[in-house]
């Protein structure tokens, strides 16, 4: 009996163990393929270059080409409700860190993917535009923050998790190299070779226009160095003008983003004013635009004309919240063409404002820079060319902003303040008119103002937290937390991380004739 | 989705293993001539105790009692020695008892037992890992039980809130909203970025505790970055009335057999099952009706109204009047002067100024008295062989917020069939949760936020009476930043519905009297529809050019689990017995989410995709995760006092790379019942003494899809151009499992015949190789990177003290339990070059895990101070923001609960106090209240003609270095405190009277009229009283169960509820 009992027991133990072995084998036959379960069904591990390029470009233009802090601190805009940008309070790290970090993680990372995919396939029609846009994107970072990660940036997937901060001088050298190589390589693209085509929201894959844009940007950034490194300025200008691709020929070459205006992808300026009712044009801007036919484009007539009898005028910058509130109806809103139509607080502007283009660079700006170069005898240009270029630039700007009244334009150009004077006075006119023409292009109006000191009426308001207009932004808070060593090295080289430290191209104001 | 062939193959594998495993364990009958030991196990009042375990010492022979408490054990002839045997009876919640009998062949020896209830369960049978019942005296690990009675002493709006204060070492924070989130941690947080909440098991099968919290993203509605409604956790689908017991396995040691997800502890829920009723049906019912009220309101000021710089006049609420766009109360004094207001009458187009007077109740009167009605009815019936139970439950909550309600419908069916050696059982729980208009929280749409930026003069009645102007616009006191709160709740309906089905099937075969095989399958499925609609004119969430907006999400989750277990319980030598287990598990979790939203519709009120004016955004997301496991354990008990147990488990996870996807983890534990080893220790004072110790390791895998960096497609095309972007997270193809090791030691002591008991544990845990989505420098091109790094050490002490201060012959009985726990965490290391990981951020304050510091440090700006004297530095008479610094830790220094139960004749009563000592929070509500001039403390320095006009900050002037003498206005002063987080970081200590109950057992003469044996009517209350030094807000708040804790914004107050419960027993 006992023996039988044991035998049964043994059978069952063995049986049980066998059962376990079976489950073990089931586990085993699953483990062969278990990692297949982990193939992500939601997102691919590669994506079309065009879709990446378009996404990066939408993000970059949304971020930079909008009325931002730069346009407020250089007093093209002001606020009547919470004037904390006017006083520079919200221009500190809390207010600007997001732009800095997302430029790297969203658009620059995507441009890098397009460039590496395009280069490995030797398709300059793909990587050329991405190189141009990437260099332009980096310029916005270095112009507003100073030394930033560049040569080691965007390479976490190659093991560089904490990139060093490059000196601005070196970043500029890299940007020039990018523009040069992009223009050269795009020139060599045979017809029929792949381009970005309709995925290029700027030029629709037209490489001739991309070459002009690359060379025009090269002119812009060459001029930016004029106070610290005129030799480079001269060399880059000459190279840009000599490139067979040429520079912008007319407004038809403008690098712009035409927005669908579908409620999802709207002109970012119109999106901003749609969600707030406190944006006004600044008095500093409207004071510079007396008799300017563009004033009625840039600004709306005031609701209450007790201060501005002619119907247009801006709010003083940097005043207290209490004083600012009084300007609610006394100062002009930004022009109707930027308005989104119906907003939560009423109707503002036209709904077409959502489709208004964002300008990355214009023919007008190129001609102002050319006029300046000519006046200073740079880039192989003669000073005699300055006046013509200056007038061409103003006329291009008028056309760009939709001013077509020839009589008014002619009369405006003839007014004593506008008629070209030549010399340092001429340079001041060029700088001021460029600043006006660049309306709402925040990084450019701020950079050009710092470089030229024009208009000189931009001075801090009474509530400003520093007694000068900020020369740069504070570095991003995330970088301080997780890339501290490299950031500290940059600060040690460049100067304290505050509004007052002058970045490389801004470091020799004494060399700027228009600042004297 | 996998290729079809692949799936089929896997299904075959599972089936093959299950079927073959089962066939092998098919019954073979073997019987032997025997002696019999039989008898009855009863309570002190003579009722039979069912399912008690009666065993014969030194052998593996034993039996369970039937529903009358009767048992019978036959002893095979071969096992007869002729000597006396010790027969022991054990049951959860009762003290075990032993008697000696002498069995003789062919005869029946009788052994009856009368068991007494244990106040705090030092001994008895408990349910441990994988549903295995074990003697508590043999456990080397810490675990604690909650009985159905203790769990349901009072009813909360959320099931898991009812755990509060009842388990030492469990920290619970509720959200205060019906169906909202409750954050639970046991013994602190182990993981930096991962899940720190415990694993829930229902009837042996893991179930989902997914939590949407407030982080639930509504898609790409215009400006909708964080719409913030707390959608809560799906564990609330369990109806607490269906719960028989809850065992809390506190650490990795107790939970090692549950594998990956057990490092945070395990909550094992056993639901009620059928009983042998002799074939009759028995009905049990419970009903509770309670009134709910908000517990805490802001301390408002009622002297100054809307405006800035003391000035205000209304024209359109958009800035066209005098400061009428301002959402602040820095306006004129409310002294009855005449001012044009939003509700002033308009006569001939001219707004007639009306008296400017306070409405002290305006914000608070928005809250109403809510009510909750909870019903549960169950029917039980069965015979010796077949048993079943069916229950229905229903909860209806009308919130303290107008037009917000929450409904739960639940049903549970369980049954078992027993024949010979074969037992089959199954249970199904169905729950339907319907939430209508969950109150929004967080910034912008939050109800409380509407009152933080507000005009103190606003007459609430005007807003309640009317929310459209005659020409169809929105009628409100402000038209720039805020919505009429009534309009928000009545015109923007949120609706979500979740259907949940949890089913388990278990079959058990007793292969021999010491070996059994169990095959168990379970599935947990839910589907959740979440709709949010935004009416035209909604300031934050709609594109104003359109007629409204909506978002509609649908989520589904399925967890399935198949276990095959072999259980052995055998005496292997004299004085030595063994409990062993071998098993394997296949587990799969599938989740899918789809979401359609548009920021603009054409026709108002039709929230359907066919009405989209802006091309809708469609999002899709799904995950699939598998873990296969084999495991085993063996426990050896010597002479009934010394037990040593070893455990081992290997997991294969789909989420780790092939070369790292399996991981083995061992555990060992021991317990010694000293009073059994040395009976001389037992005396008048010491009645029971046990010491225990354990060591274990637990592995954890990654969340799915972290091995390959991906590109994310945009949900909306740019014109006709598709958009893609490189993901922000850099994947890692070499991830390794996360490992937690834990050691614990404990003692369980009983004094004075167990009228005083102490159960205490000390533990140390260490989690390494943490899988982090580490924040890396954005300049590297990625925001985060998946890595293995970081080590967190937790050590702590927890104790439960049980006392029975009174138990007299007149029926007076008082038991008192105090739970206490303290935990210290330290982030030992992160990764080279990294000193800090950000867990959350709000208004520039961050919650961090920083190397060398405790987990969960709040970092924020301090005041700028003089480095030598510590005085404030002022500039222009105002304080200055200083450096970013550590402001404190969010975790409490200790938590506890003091639970008291009284009985006297027909009366019974109880109360529970919850203690939460220490821990810091950053309160944005208080910061905003100061900014906007709403709170009473902003009256400081308002009146210019007081003796000390304005505010002179006590500090040193930055420019002169001399004491500050500059007088600033109250408004300037409070505005200057913006983002000085130090000012708004508070000690979060509190004591809450969590539960109180007074019950009366109705006389049988009365209850018989209702065909009931007994009935108890109780007056119950929850959250009756809170002691806290925290101004303006409830110290207990959460927005979700994630690791982002300690940041408060516009939190809804916890509800105080008072009600009546009627419990009818068959």
Short mmCIF file of N, CA, C and O in Angstrom, two decimals, chain B residues 132-208:
data_model
loop_
_atom_site.label_atom_id
_atom_site.label_comp_id
_atom_site.label_asym_id
_atom_site.label_seq_id
_atom_site.Cartn_x
_atom_site.Cartn_y
_atom_site.Cartn_z
N UNK B 132 -1.32 32.43 -1.92
CA UNK B 132 -1.05 31.27 -1.08
C UNK B 132 -1.34 31.63 0.38
O UNK B 132 -0.93 32.66 0.88
N UNK B 133 -2.09 30.75 1.05
CA UNK B 133 -2.37 30.98 2.46
C UNK B 133 -1.24 30.41 3.29
O UNK B 133 -0.78 29.30 3.06
N UNK B 134 -0.77 31.20 4.24
CA UNK B 134 0.34 30.75 5.08
C UNK B 134 0.07 31.14 6.52
O UNK B 134 -0.68 32.07 6.80
N UNK B 135 0.73 30.42 7.42
CA UNK B 135 0.70 30.81 8.82
C UNK B 135 1.49 32.10 8.97
O UNK B 135 2.63 32.19 8.53
N UNK B 136 0.90 33.11 9.61
CA UNK B 136 1.64 34.35 9.77
C UNK B 136 2.89 34.13 10.59
O UNK B 136 3.91 34.77 10.37
N UNK B 137 2.82 33.18 11.53
CA UNK B 137 3.98 32.94 12.39
C UNK B 137 5.18 32.44 11.60
O UNK B 137 6.31 32.53 12.05
N UNK B 138 4.94 31.92 10.38
CA UNK B 138 6.04 31.38 9.58
C UNK B 138 6.58 32.40 8.58
O UNK B 138 7.50 32.07 7.82
N UNK B 139 6.02 33.59 8.55
CA UNK B 139 6.46 34.56 7.55
C UNK B 139 7.68 35.33 8.04
O UNK B 139 7.72 35.80 9.16
N UNK B 140 8.65 35.46 7.14
CA UNK B 140 9.84 36.24 7.48
C UNK B 140 9.76 37.66 6.98
O UNK B 140 10.74 38.39 7.00
N UNK B 141 8.59 38.04 6.48
CA UNK B 141 8.47 39.35 5.86
C UNK B 141 7.31 40.09 6.49
O UNK B 141 6.47 39.50 7.15
N UNK B 142 7.25 41.41 6.22
CA UNK B 142 6.21 42.23 6.83
C UNK B 142 5.00 42.29 5.93
O UNK B 142 5.11 42.55 4.75
N UNK B 143 3.87 42.02 6.51
CA UNK B 143 2.63 42.30 5.79
C UNK B 143 1.54 42.60 6.78
O UNK B 143 1.63 42.30 7.96
N UNK B 144 0.52 43.29 6.31
CA UNK B 144 -0.54 43.73 7.20
C UNK B 144 -1.87 43.57 6.49
O UNK B 144 -1.96 43.72 5.27
N UNK B 145 -2.91 43.26 7.26
CA UNK B 145 -4.21 43.00 6.66
C UNK B 145 -5.19 44.10 7.01
O UNK B 145 -5.11 44.72 8.06
N UNK B 146 -6.10 44.32 6.08
CA UNK B 146 -7.26 45.17 6.37
C UNK B 146 -8.49 44.31 6.13
O UNK B 146 -8.65 43.73 5.06
N UNK B 147 -9.34 44.22 7.14
CA UNK B 147 -10.55 43.43 6.96
C UNK B 147 -11.61 44.27 6.25
O UNK B 147 -11.52 45.49 6.19
N UNK B 148 -12.58 43.58 5.73
CA UNK B 148 -13.68 44.27 5.05
C UNK B 148 -14.33 45.29 5.99
O UNK B 148 -14.65 46.40 5.61
N UNK B 149 -14.46 44.87 7.24
CA UNK B 149 -15.12 45.73 8.22
C UNK B 149 -14.31 47.01 8.46
O UNK B 149 -14.85 48.12 8.48
N UNK B 150 -12.98 46.86 8.59
CA UNK B 150 -12.14 48.03 8.83
C UNK B 150 -12.10 48.91 7.59
O UNK B 150 -12.13 50.14 7.67
N UNK B 151 -12.06 48.26 6.42
CA UNK B 151 -12.00 49.02 5.17
C UNK B 151 -13.24 49.88 5.00
O UNK B 151 -13.17 51.03 4.59
N UNK B 152 -14.40 49.30 5.34
CA UNK B 152 -15.66 49.97 5.04
C UNK B 152 -16.29 50.65 6.24
O UNK B 152 -17.51 50.87 6.25
N UNK B 153 -15.48 50.96 7.24
CA UNK B 153 -16.02 51.64 8.41
C UNK B 153 -16.74 52.91 7.97
O UNK B 153 -17.82 53.24 8.44
N UNK B 154 -16.12 53.65 7.05
CA UNK B 154 -16.81 54.77 6.42
C UNK B 154 -16.53 54.68 4.93
O UNK B 154 -15.55 54.08 4.53
N UNK B 155 -17.39 55.31 4.13
CA UNK B 155 -17.19 55.25 2.68
C UNK B 155 -16.64 56.56 2.16
O UNK B 155 -17.13 57.64 2.51
N UNK B 156 -15.60 56.44 1.33
CA UNK B 156 -15.06 57.62 0.69
C UNK B 156 -15.55 57.66 -0.75
O UNK B 156 -16.10 56.68 -1.26
N UNK B 157 -15.31 58.79 -1.40
CA UNK B 157 -15.68 58.89 -2.81
C UNK B 157 -14.76 58.03 -3.68
O UNK B 157 -15.08 57.74 -4.81
N UNK B 158 -13.62 57.65 -3.13
CA UNK B 158 -12.69 56.81 -3.87
C UNK B 158 -12.27 55.63 -3.00
O UNK B 158 -11.87 55.81 -1.86
N UNK B 159 -12.34 54.45 -3.59
CA UNK B 159 -12.04 53.21 -2.88
C UNK B 159 -10.72 53.28 -2.12
O UNK B 159 -10.65 53.03 -0.92
N UNK B 160 -9.62 53.64 -2.81
CA UNK B 160 -8.32 53.55 -2.15
C UNK B 160 -8.14 54.59 -1.05
O UNK B 160 -7.29 54.41 -0.18
N UNK B 161 -8.92 55.66 -1.07
CA UNK B 161 -8.85 56.62 0.04
C UNK B 161 -9.15 55.92 1.37
O UNK B 161 -8.72 56.35 2.43
N UNK B 162 -9.92 54.84 1.30
CA UNK B 162 -10.34 54.15 2.52
C UNK B 162 -9.20 53.37 3.18
O UNK B 162 -9.36 52.87 4.28
N UNK B 163 -8.04 53.27 2.52
CA UNK B 163 -6.88 52.62 3.14
C UNK B 163 -6.21 53.54 4.15
O UNK B 163 -5.40 53.12 4.96
N UNK B 164 -6.51 54.82 4.03
CA UNK B 164 -5.77 55.84 4.75
C UNK B 164 -5.69 55.55 6.25
O UNK B 164 -6.71 55.29 6.88
N UNK B 165 -4.47 55.58 6.78
CA UNK B 165 -4.26 55.42 8.21
C UNK B 165 -4.32 53.99 8.70
O UNK B 165 -4.11 53.73 9.88
N UNK B 166 -4.60 53.03 7.81
CA UNK B 166 -4.85 51.67 8.27
C UNK B 166 -3.66 50.72 8.12
O UNK B 166 -3.72 49.59 8.56
N UNK B 167 -2.62 51.18 7.44
CA UNK B 167 -1.45 50.32 7.25
C UNK B 167 -0.18 51.11 7.55
O UNK B 167 0.00 52.21 7.02
N UNK B 168 0.65 50.56 8.42
CA UNK B 168 1.90 51.24 8.74
C UNK B 168 2.81 51.20 7.53
O UNK B 168 3.02 50.14 6.94
N UNK B 169 3.31 52.34 7.15
CA UNK B 169 4.25 52.39 6.04
C UNK B 169 3.62 52.78 4.73
O UNK B 169 4.29 52.91 3.71
N UNK B 170 2.29 52.94 4.71
CA UNK B 170 1.61 53.33 3.48
C UNK B 170 1.28 54.82 3.57
O UNK B 170 0.67 55.26 4.53
N UNK B 171 1.72 55.58 2.58
CA UNK B 171 1.43 57.00 2.55
C UNK B 171 0.38 57.25 1.48
O UNK B 171 0.55 56.85 0.34
N UNK B 172 -0.72 57.89 1.88
CA UNK B 172 -1.86 58.08 0.99
C UNK B 172 -2.21 59.54 0.90
O UNK B 172 -2.31 60.22 1.91
N UNK B 173 -2.36 60.03 -0.31
CA UNK B 173 -2.79 61.41 -0.51
C UNK B 173 -3.93 61.41 -1.51
O UNK B 173 -3.76 60.98 -2.65
N UNK B 174 -5.07 61.89 -1.09
CA UNK B 174 -6.23 61.93 -1.97
C UNK B 174 -6.35 63.27 -2.67
O UNK B 174 -5.72 64.25 -2.28
N UNK B 175 -7.16 63.29 -3.72
CA UNK B 175 -7.29 64.51 -4.52
C UNK B 175 -8.51 65.33 -4.12
O UNK B 175 -8.62 66.48 -4.50
N UNK B 176 -9.42 64.74 -3.39
CA UNK B 176 -10.59 65.48 -2.97
C UNK B 176 -11.69 65.56 -4.01
O UNK B 176 -12.70 66.19 -3.78
N UNK B 177 -11.50 64.94 -5.18
CA UNK B 177 -12.57 64.98 -6.17
C UNK B 177 -13.13 63.57 -6.38
O UNK B 177 -12.37 62.60 -6.34
N UNK B 178 -14.44 63.46 -6.61
CA UNK B 178 -15.01 62.12 -6.83
C UNK B 178 -14.37 61.47 -8.05
O UNK B 178 -14.30 62.07 -9.11
N UNK B 179 -13.87 60.26 -7.87
CA UNK B 179 -13.23 59.57 -8.98
C UNK B 179 -11.86 60.11 -9.33
O UNK B 179 -11.28 59.73 -10.34
N UNK B 180 -11.32 60.99 -8.51
CA UNK B 180 -10.00 61.56 -8.78
C UNK B 180 -8.88 60.66 -8.31
O UNK B 180 -9.10 59.52 -7.89
N UNK B 181 -7.67 61.17 -8.40
CA UNK B 181 -6.49 60.36 -8.11
C UNK B 181 -6.22 60.23 -6.63
O UNK B 181 -6.53 61.13 -5.86
N UNK B 182 -5.63 59.11 -6.25
CA UNK B 182 -5.11 58.95 -4.91
C UNK B 182 -3.70 58.41 -5.04
O UNK B 182 -3.48 57.38 -5.67
N UNK B 183 -2.75 59.13 -4.49
CA UNK B 183 -1.35 58.71 -4.59
C UNK B 183 -1.03 57.79 -3.42
O UNK B 183 -1.28 58.12 -2.27
N UNK B 184 -0.52 56.60 -3.72
CA UNK B 184 -0.13 55.65 -2.67
C UNK B 184 1.33 55.31 -2.84
O UNK B 184 1.76 54.97 -3.95
N UNK B 185 2.10 55.40 -1.78
CA UNK B 185 3.42 54.78 -1.80
C UNK B 185 3.57 53.94 -0.54
O UNK B 185 2.98 54.25 0.50
N UNK B 186 4.31 52.86 -0.66
CA UNK B 186 4.60 52.01 0.49
C UNK B 186 6.11 52.05 0.70
O UNK B 186 6.86 51.77 -0.24
N UNK B 187 6.53 52.43 1.86
CA UNK B 187 7.96 52.51 2.19
C UNK B 187 8.73 53.42 1.23
O UNK B 187 9.83 53.11 0.80
N UNK B 188 8.15 54.54 0.85
CA UNK B 188 8.88 55.55 0.08
C UNK B 188 8.96 55.23 -1.40
O UNK B 188 8.43 54.24 -1.88
N UNK B 189 9.63 56.12 -2.12
CA UNK B 189 9.75 55.98 -3.57
C UNK B 189 11.06 55.31 -3.92
O UNK B 189 12.12 55.70 -3.43
N UNK B 190 10.99 54.29 -4.79
CA UNK B 190 12.21 53.60 -5.21
C UNK B 190 12.79 54.15 -6.49
O UNK B 190 13.98 54.11 -6.72
N UNK B 191 11.90 54.60 -7.38
CA UNK B 191 12.33 54.87 -8.74
C UNK B 191 12.30 56.36 -9.00
O UNK B 191 11.38 57.05 -8.57
N UNK B 192 13.32 56.83 -9.71
CA UNK B 192 13.41 58.28 -9.95
C UNK B 192 12.33 58.70 -10.92
O UNK B 192 11.53 59.59 -10.64
N UNK B 193 12.27 58.07 -12.07
CA UNK B 193 11.27 58.47 -13.06
C UNK B 193 10.18 57.44 -13.24
O UNK B 193 9.17 57.71 -13.87
N UNK B 194 10.37 56.25 -12.70
CA UNK B 194 9.42 55.17 -12.96
C UNK B 194 8.23 55.22 -12.02
O UNK B 194 8.02 56.17 -11.28
N UNK B 195 7.45 54.16 -12.08
CA UNK B 195 6.24 54.04 -11.28
C UNK B 195 6.62 53.73 -9.83
O UNK B 195 7.40 52.82 -9.58
N UNK B 196 6.06 54.45 -8.91
CA UNK B 196 6.32 54.19 -7.49
C UNK B 196 5.08 53.73 -6.75
O UNK B 196 5.06 53.74 -5.53
N UNK B 197 4.04 53.36 -7.50
CA UNK B 197 2.82 52.94 -6.84
C UNK B 197 2.79 51.41 -6.74
O UNK B 197 3.38 50.72 -7.57
N UNK B 198 2.13 50.88 -5.73
CA UNK B 198 2.14 49.42 -5.55
C UNK B 198 1.35 48.69 -6.63
O UNK B 198 0.56 49.28 -7.36
N UNK B 199 1.60 47.40 -6.70
CA UNK B 199 0.88 46.51 -7.63
C UNK B 199 -0.41 46.04 -6.95
O UNK B 199 -0.41 45.68 -5.78
N UNK B 200 -1.50 46.07 -7.70
CA UNK B 200 -2.77 45.59 -7.17
C UNK B 200 -3.08 44.22 -7.76
O UNK B 200 -2.95 43.99 -8.96
N UNK B 201 -3.52 43.31 -6.88
CA UNK B 201 -3.89 41.96 -7.29
C UNK B 201 -5.33 41.74 -6.85
O UNK B 201 -5.68 42.02 -5.70
N UNK B 202 -6.17 41.28 -7.74
CA UNK B 202 -7.54 40.92 -7.36
C UNK B 202 -7.73 39.44 -7.62
O UNK B 202 -7.55 38.98 -8.75
N UNK B 203 -8.05 38.72 -6.59
CA UNK B 203 -8.27 37.26 -6.67
C UNK B 203 -7.14 36.56 -7.42
O UNK B 203 -7.36 35.70 -8.27
N UNK B 204 -5.92 36.97 -7.10
CA UNK B 204 -4.76 36.29 -7.65
C UNK B 204 -4.26 36.83 -8.98
O UNK B 204 -3.25 36.38 -9.48
N UNK B 205 -4.95 37.81 -9.55
CA UNK B 205 -4.57 38.28 -10.88
C UNK B 205 -4.24 39.77 -10.84
O UNK B 205 -5.00 40.55 -10.26
N UNK B 206 -3.10 40.16 -11.42
CA UNK B 206 -2.75 41.59 -11.42
C UNK B 206 -3.79 42.39 -12.20
O UNK B 206 -4.24 41.97 -13.27
N UNK B 207 -4.16 43.53 -11.66
CA UNK B 207 -5.10 44.41 -12.35
C UNK B 207 -4.48 45.79 -12.53
O UNK B 207 -3.51 46.14 -11.87
N UNK B 208 -5.05 46.53 -13.43
CA UNK B 208 -4.50 47.83 -13.78
C UNK B 208 -4.79 48.87 -12.71
O UNK B 208 -5.88 48.91 -12.14
#
